[in-house]
Amino acid sequence: NNLLNAKIIFGEITMQEIIGFNWQDKRNGQCGQYAFTHALLVLGIPVSIREAHRLQKWPIWKTSDIGTDEEKIKRGLKKCNCKAIEYTVYDDQEAKKIVDDLLNQDCPVIICTNNYNHWAVIAGKMGKNKYIWIDSSDDDLIGSWKWQDIADWIACENDDGSFEHYILGVKPKD
């Protein structure tokens, strides 16, 4: 079982909810909250989905209509005493170097996928060439792929036909 029923004191917040790596309802648009909670859980910071909405100041009903943008995710990270390390790059190999650097610093990476329509997490590496991902809308939830598969997944097409990769490293503040 990948869930933990926990009562945790987090700053001024007392939580007693189900926390863990879990799937979203594929129709609810909460992938941003799930990616946010999954990245924090990789760091050992448990936050529930309900708490993610509160920390991001973004109600559940709005995610159903328009999803969550990077500004909401960064706002929530700041409230969890984490630093968002943000990159937009236009080259697969540059993206790989940044992701590798972040993972080497034990920073999970929130990624924008599916042409700006979805959020997921790169949580670590297996060996030299496989990346562990967490995706709340994938039937497998957690898996690993080679870099080129990750690069294809996170390549978002611009109006001019070029591609970019949006990468958001999550680092606890010292």
PDB file of C-alpha atoms in Angstrom:
ATOM      1  CA  ASN A   1       0.000   0.000   0.000  1.00  0.00           C
ATOM      2  CA  ASN A   2       1.413   3.376  -0.959  1.00  0.00           C
ATOM      3  CA  LEU A   3      -0.693   5.460   1.431  1.00  0.00           C
ATOM      4  CA  LEU A   4      -0.005   6.588   4.959  1.00  0.00           C
ATOM      5  CA  ASN A   5      -2.670   7.675   7.420  1.00  0.00           C
ATOM      6  CA  ALA A   6      -0.849  10.272   9.444  1.00  0.00           C
ATOM      7  CA  LYS A   7      -1.367  13.033  11.936  1.00  0.00           C
ATOM      8  CA  ILE A   8       1.393  15.524  11.370  1.00  0.00           C
ATOM      9  CA  ILE A   9       2.228  18.915  12.776  1.00  0.00           C
ATOM     10  CA  PHE A  10       3.471  20.979   9.827  1.00  0.00           C
ATOM     11  CA  GLY A  11       4.258  24.548  10.803  1.00  0.00           C
ATOM     12  CA  GLU A  12       0.988  25.773  12.247  1.00  0.00           C
ATOM     13  CA  ILE A  13      -1.036  23.099  10.479  1.00  0.00           C
ATOM     14  CA  THR A  14      -2.313  19.888  12.015  1.00  0.00           C
ATOM     15  CA  MET A  15      -3.314  17.298   9.423  1.00  0.00           C
ATOM     16  CA  GLN A  16      -5.004  13.965   9.745  1.00  0.00           C
ATOM     17  CA  GLU A  17      -5.565  12.740   6.223  1.00  0.00           C
ATOM     18  CA  ILE A  18      -4.436  10.099   3.775  1.00  0.00           C
ATOM     19  CA  ILE A  19      -1.008  11.065   2.423  1.00  0.00           C
ATOM     20  CA  GLY A  20       1.134   9.279  -0.151  1.00  0.00           C
ATOM     21  CA  PHE A  21       1.819   8.607  -3.793  1.00  0.00           C
ATOM     22  CA  ASN A  22      -1.613   8.267  -5.313  1.00  0.00           C
ATOM     23  CA  TRP A  23      -3.620   8.622  -8.502  1.00  0.00           C
ATOM     24  CA  GLN A  24      -5.832  11.568  -9.295  1.00  0.00           C
ATOM     25  CA  ASP A  25      -9.328  11.287 -10.669  1.00  0.00           C
ATOM     26  CA  LYS A  26      -8.452  11.750 -14.346  1.00  0.00           C
ATOM     27  CA  ARG A  27     -11.316  14.178 -14.842  1.00  0.00           C
ATOM     28  CA  ASN A  28     -10.542  16.592 -12.016  1.00  0.00           C
ATOM     29  CA  GLY A  29      -7.585  18.645 -13.299  1.00  0.00           C
ATOM     30  CA  GLN A  30      -5.590  18.320 -10.073  1.00  0.00           C
ATOM     31  CA  CYS A  31      -2.340  17.061 -11.610  1.00  0.00           C
ATOM     32  CA  GLY A  32      -0.574  20.215 -10.369  1.00  0.00           C
ATOM     33  CA  GLN A  33      -1.539  19.473  -6.784  1.00  0.00           C
ATOM     34  CA  TYR A  34      -0.549  15.832  -7.127  1.00  0.00           C
ATOM     35  CA  ALA A  35       2.832  16.681  -8.676  1.00  0.00           C
ATOM     36  CA  PHE A  36       3.338  19.222  -5.871  1.00  0.00           C
ATOM     37  CA  THR A  37       2.525  16.677  -3.117  1.00  0.00           C
ATOM     38  CA  HIS A  38       4.548  13.913  -4.793  1.00  0.00           C
ATOM     39  CA  ALA A  39       7.665  16.105  -5.123  1.00  0.00           C
ATOM     40  CA  LEU A  40       7.369  17.151  -1.477  1.00  0.00           C
ATOM     41  CA  LEU A  41       6.863  13.553  -0.353  1.00  0.00           C
ATOM     42  CA  VAL A  42      10.070  12.560  -2.173  1.00  0.00           C
ATOM     43  CA  LEU A  43      11.748  15.125   0.116  1.00  0.00           C
ATOM     44  CA  GLY A  44      10.025  13.666   3.180  1.00  0.00           C
ATOM     45  CA  ILE A  45       7.532  16.529   3.488  1.00  0.00           C
ATOM     46  CA  PRO A  46       4.034  15.028   3.676  1.00  0.00           C
ATOM     47  CA  VAL A  47       1.241  17.268   2.385  1.00  0.00           C
ATOM     48  CA  SER A  48      -2.307  16.168   1.534  1.00  0.00           C
ATOM     49  CA  ILE A  49      -4.138  17.221  -1.623  1.00  0.00           C
ATOM     50  CA  ARG A  50      -6.518  19.351   0.428  1.00  0.00           C
ATOM     51  CA  GLU A  51      -3.547  21.050   2.067  1.00  0.00           C
ATOM     52  CA  ALA A  52      -1.918  21.567  -1.354  1.00  0.00           C
ATOM     53  CA  HIS A  53      -4.952  23.547  -2.462  1.00  0.00           C
ATOM     54  CA  ARG A  54      -4.778  25.679   0.680  1.00  0.00           C
ATOM     55  CA  LEU A  55      -1.029  26.292   0.401  1.00  0.00           C
ATOM     56  CA  GLN A  56      -1.341  27.247  -3.263  1.00  0.00           C
ATOM     57  CA  LYS A  57      -4.422  29.425  -2.596  1.00  0.00           C
ATOM     58  CA  TRP A  58      -6.169  27.626  -5.442  1.00  0.00           C
ATOM     59  CA  PRO A  59      -9.553  26.004  -4.711  1.00  0.00           C
ATOM     60  CA  ILE A  60     -10.513  22.558  -5.959  1.00  0.00           C
ATOM     61  CA  TRP A  61     -13.332  23.896  -8.120  1.00  0.00           C
ATOM     62  CA  LYS A  62     -10.902  26.096 -10.098  1.00  0.00           C
ATOM     63  CA  THR A  63      -8.599  23.179 -10.885  1.00  0.00           C
ATOM     64  CA  SER A  64     -11.530  21.355 -12.453  1.00  0.00           C
ATOM     65  CA  ASP A  65     -12.080  24.286 -14.815  1.00  0.00           C
ATOM     66  CA  ILE A  66      -8.579  25.543 -15.623  1.00  0.00           C
ATOM     67  CA  GLY A  67      -5.998  23.393 -13.834  1.00  0.00           C
ATOM     68  CA  THR A  68      -2.996  24.778 -11.951  1.00  0.00           C
ATOM     69  CA  ASP A  69      -0.183  26.920 -13.292  1.00  0.00           C
ATOM     70  CA  GLU A  70       3.446  27.117 -12.201  1.00  0.00           C
ATOM     71  CA  GLU A  71       2.832  30.265 -10.145  1.00  0.00           C
ATOM     72  CA  LYS A  72       0.438  28.373  -7.851  1.00  0.00           C
ATOM     73  CA  ILE A  73       2.900  25.507  -7.495  1.00  0.00           C
ATOM     74  CA  LYS A  74       5.758  27.911  -6.672  1.00  0.00           C
ATOM     75  CA  ARG A  75       3.552  29.715  -4.128  1.00  0.00           C
ATOM     76  CA  GLY A  76       2.848  26.413  -2.374  1.00  0.00           C
ATOM     77  CA  LEU A  77       6.518  25.405  -2.393  1.00  0.00           C
ATOM     78  CA  LYS A  78       7.479  28.673  -0.746  1.00  0.00           C
ATOM     79  CA  LYS A  79       4.922  28.064   2.016  1.00  0.00           C
ATOM     80  CA  CYS A  80       6.489  24.624   2.557  1.00  0.00           C
ATOM     81  CA  ASN A  81       9.904  26.238   3.056  1.00  0.00           C
ATOM     82  CA  CYS A  82      11.161  25.031  -0.318  1.00  0.00           C
ATOM     83  CA  LYS A  83      12.818  26.910  -3.133  1.00  0.00           C
ATOM     84  CA  ALA A  84      11.525  26.545  -6.694  1.00  0.00           C
ATOM     85  CA  ILE A  85      14.419  26.341  -9.150  1.00  0.00           C
ATOM     86  CA  GLU A  86      12.864  27.210 -12.496  1.00  0.00           C
ATOM     87  CA  TYR A  87      14.174  26.614 -16.018  1.00  0.00           C
ATOM     88  CA  THR A  88      12.799  26.854 -19.530  1.00  0.00           C
ATOM     89  CA  VAL A  89      15.177  25.313 -22.045  1.00  0.00           C
ATOM     90  CA  TYR A  90      14.979  24.583 -25.758  1.00  0.00           C
ATOM     91  CA  ASP A  91      17.354  21.636 -26.105  1.00  0.00           C
ATOM     92  CA  ASP A  92      16.890  18.022 -24.937  1.00  0.00           C
ATOM     93  CA  GLN A  93      20.502  17.673 -23.820  1.00  0.00           C
ATOM     94  CA  GLU A  94      20.451  20.955 -21.909  1.00  0.00           C
ATOM     95  CA  ALA A  95      17.263  19.778 -20.177  1.00  0.00           C
ATOM     96  CA  LYS A  96      18.979  16.461 -19.323  1.00  0.00           C
ATOM     97  CA  LYS A  97      21.963  18.271 -17.815  1.00  0.00           C
ATOM     98  CA  ILE A  98      19.683  20.445 -15.648  1.00  0.00           C
ATOM     99  CA  VAL A  99      17.554  17.493 -14.518  1.00  0.00           C
ATOM    100  CA  ASP A 100      20.691  15.463 -13.706  1.00  0.00           C
ATOM    101  CA  ASP A 101      22.173  18.380 -11.735  1.00  0.00           C
ATOM    102  CA  LEU A 102      18.961  18.813  -9.733  1.00  0.00           C
ATOM    103  CA  LEU A 103      18.646  15.083  -9.034  1.00  0.00           C
ATOM    104  CA  ASN A 104      22.311  14.984  -7.954  1.00  0.00           C
ATOM    105  CA  GLN A 105      21.401  17.652  -5.379  1.00  0.00           C
ATOM    106  CA  ASP A 106      18.523  15.401  -4.174  1.00  0.00           C
ATOM    107  CA  CYS A 107      15.949  17.774  -5.674  1.00  0.00           C
ATOM    108  CA  PRO A 108      12.878  16.194  -7.273  1.00  0.00           C
ATOM    109  CA  VAL A 109      11.800  17.874 -10.498  1.00  0.00           C
ATOM    110  CA  ILE A 110       8.255  18.920 -11.343  1.00  0.00           C
ATOM    111  CA  ILE A 111       7.836  18.797 -15.106  1.00  0.00           C
ATOM    112  CA  CYS A 112       5.298  20.164 -17.530  1.00  0.00           C
ATOM    113  CA  THR A 113       4.191  17.489 -20.013  1.00  0.00           C
ATOM    114  CA  ASN A 114       1.615  16.771 -22.700  1.00  0.00           C
ATOM    115  CA  ASN A 115       2.114  20.118 -24.422  1.00  0.00           C
ATOM    116  CA  TYR A 116       1.544  22.279 -21.331  1.00  0.00           C
ATOM    117  CA  ASN A 117      -1.517  20.317 -20.204  1.00  0.00           C
ATOM    118  CA  HIS A 118      -0.147  18.129 -17.410  1.00  0.00           C
ATOM    119  CA  TRP A 119       2.249  18.074 -14.440  1.00  0.00           C
ATOM    120  CA  ALA A 120       4.325  15.112 -13.240  1.00  0.00           C
ATOM    121  CA  VAL A 121       7.541  14.506 -11.274  1.00  0.00           C
ATOM    122  CA  ILE A 122      10.976  13.112 -12.007  1.00  0.00           C
ATOM    123  CA  ALA A 123      11.945  11.683  -8.635  1.00  0.00           C
ATOM    124  CA  GLY A 124      15.338  10.115  -9.241  1.00  0.00           C
ATOM    125  CA  LYS A 125      17.543   7.937 -11.420  1.00  0.00           C
ATOM    126  CA  MET A 126      18.185   4.228 -11.769  1.00  0.00           C
ATOM    127  CA  GLY A 127      21.713   3.741 -12.978  1.00  0.00           C
ATOM    128  CA  LYS A 128      23.057   6.147 -15.573  1.00  0.00           C
ATOM    129  CA  ASN A 129      20.218   6.252 -18.076  1.00  0.00           C
ATOM    130  CA  LYS A 130      16.828   5.590 -16.447  1.00  0.00           C
ATOM    131  CA  TYR A 131      14.728   8.266 -14.771  1.00  0.00           C
ATOM    132  CA  ILE A 132      12.094   7.473 -12.153  1.00  0.00           C
ATOM    133  CA  TRP A 133       8.858   9.356 -12.757  1.00  0.00           C
ATOM    134  CA  ILE A 134       5.661   9.780 -10.778  1.00  0.00           C
ATOM    135  CA  ASP A 135       2.517  10.606 -12.749  1.00  0.00           C
ATOM    136  CA  SER A 136      -0.829  10.791 -10.981  1.00  0.00           C
ATOM    137  CA  SER A 137      -2.772  10.144 -14.185  1.00  0.00           C
ATOM    138  CA  ASP A 138      -0.742   7.178 -15.459  1.00  0.00           C
ATOM    139  CA  ASP A 139      -2.063   3.693 -14.718  1.00  0.00           C
ATOM    140  CA  ASP A 140       1.393   2.707 -13.428  1.00  0.00           C
ATOM    141  CA  LEU A 141       1.707   5.811 -11.178  1.00  0.00           C
ATOM    142  CA  ILE A 142       5.468   5.236 -10.816  1.00  0.00           C
ATOM    143  CA  GLY A 143       7.823   4.034 -13.523  1.00  0.00           C
ATOM    144  CA  SER A 144      11.168   4.577 -15.204  1.00  0.00           C
ATOM    145  CA  TRP A 145      12.156   5.571 -18.713  1.00  0.00           C
ATOM    146  CA  LYS A 146      15.310   6.336 -20.637  1.00  0.00           C
ATOM    147  CA  TRP A 147      16.122  10.017 -21.106  1.00  0.00           C
ATOM    148  CA  GLN A 148      14.884  10.261 -24.695  1.00  0.00           C
ATOM    149  CA  ASP A 149      11.422   9.074 -23.640  1.00  0.00           C
ATOM    150  CA  ILE A 150      11.402  11.673 -20.847  1.00  0.00           C
ATOM    151  CA  ALA A 151      12.614  14.379 -23.257  1.00  0.00           C
ATOM    152  CA  ASP A 152       9.845  13.561 -25.728  1.00  0.00           C
ATOM    153  CA  TRP A 153       7.272  13.615 -22.900  1.00  0.00           C
ATOM    154  CA  ILE A 154       8.302  17.038 -21.585  1.00  0.00           C
ATOM    155  CA  ALA A 155       8.814  18.734 -24.971  1.00  0.00           C
ATOM    156  CA  CYS A 156       6.041  21.331 -25.308  1.00  0.00           C
ATOM    157  CA  GLU A 157       5.433  22.866 -28.725  1.00  0.00           C
ATOM    158  CA  ASN A 158       5.313  26.632 -29.133  1.00  0.00           C
ATOM    159  CA  ASP A 159       3.203  28.478 -31.701  1.00  0.00           C
ATOM    160  CA  ASP A 160       6.230  28.841 -33.988  1.00  0.00           C
ATOM    161  CA  GLY A 161       6.825  25.069 -34.059  1.00  0.00           C
ATOM    162  CA  SER A 162       9.830  25.151 -31.711  1.00  0.00           C
ATOM    163  CA  PHE A 163       9.874  23.061 -28.542  1.00  0.00           C
ATOM    164  CA  GLU A 164      10.703  23.948 -24.964  1.00  0.00           C
ATOM    165  CA  HIS A 165      11.072  22.045 -21.713  1.00  0.00           C
ATOM    166  CA  TYR A 166       9.764  23.553 -18.470  1.00  0.00           C
ATOM    167  CA  ILE A 167      11.614  22.242 -15.404  1.00  0.00           C
ATOM    168  CA  LEU A 168      10.899  23.145 -11.784  1.00  0.00           C
ATOM    169  CA  GLY A 169      13.391  21.791  -9.253  1.00  0.00           C
ATOM    170  CA  VAL A 170      12.220  21.556  -5.638  1.00  0.00           C
ATOM    171  CA  LYS A 171      14.876  22.271  -3.007  1.00  0.00           C
ATOM    172  CA  PRO A 172      14.296  22.600   0.744  1.00  0.00           C
ATOM    173  CA  LYS A 173      15.573  25.907   2.099  1.00  0.00           C
ATOM    174  CA  ASP A 174      18.474  25.595   4.528  1.00  0.00           C
TER     175      ASP A 174
END
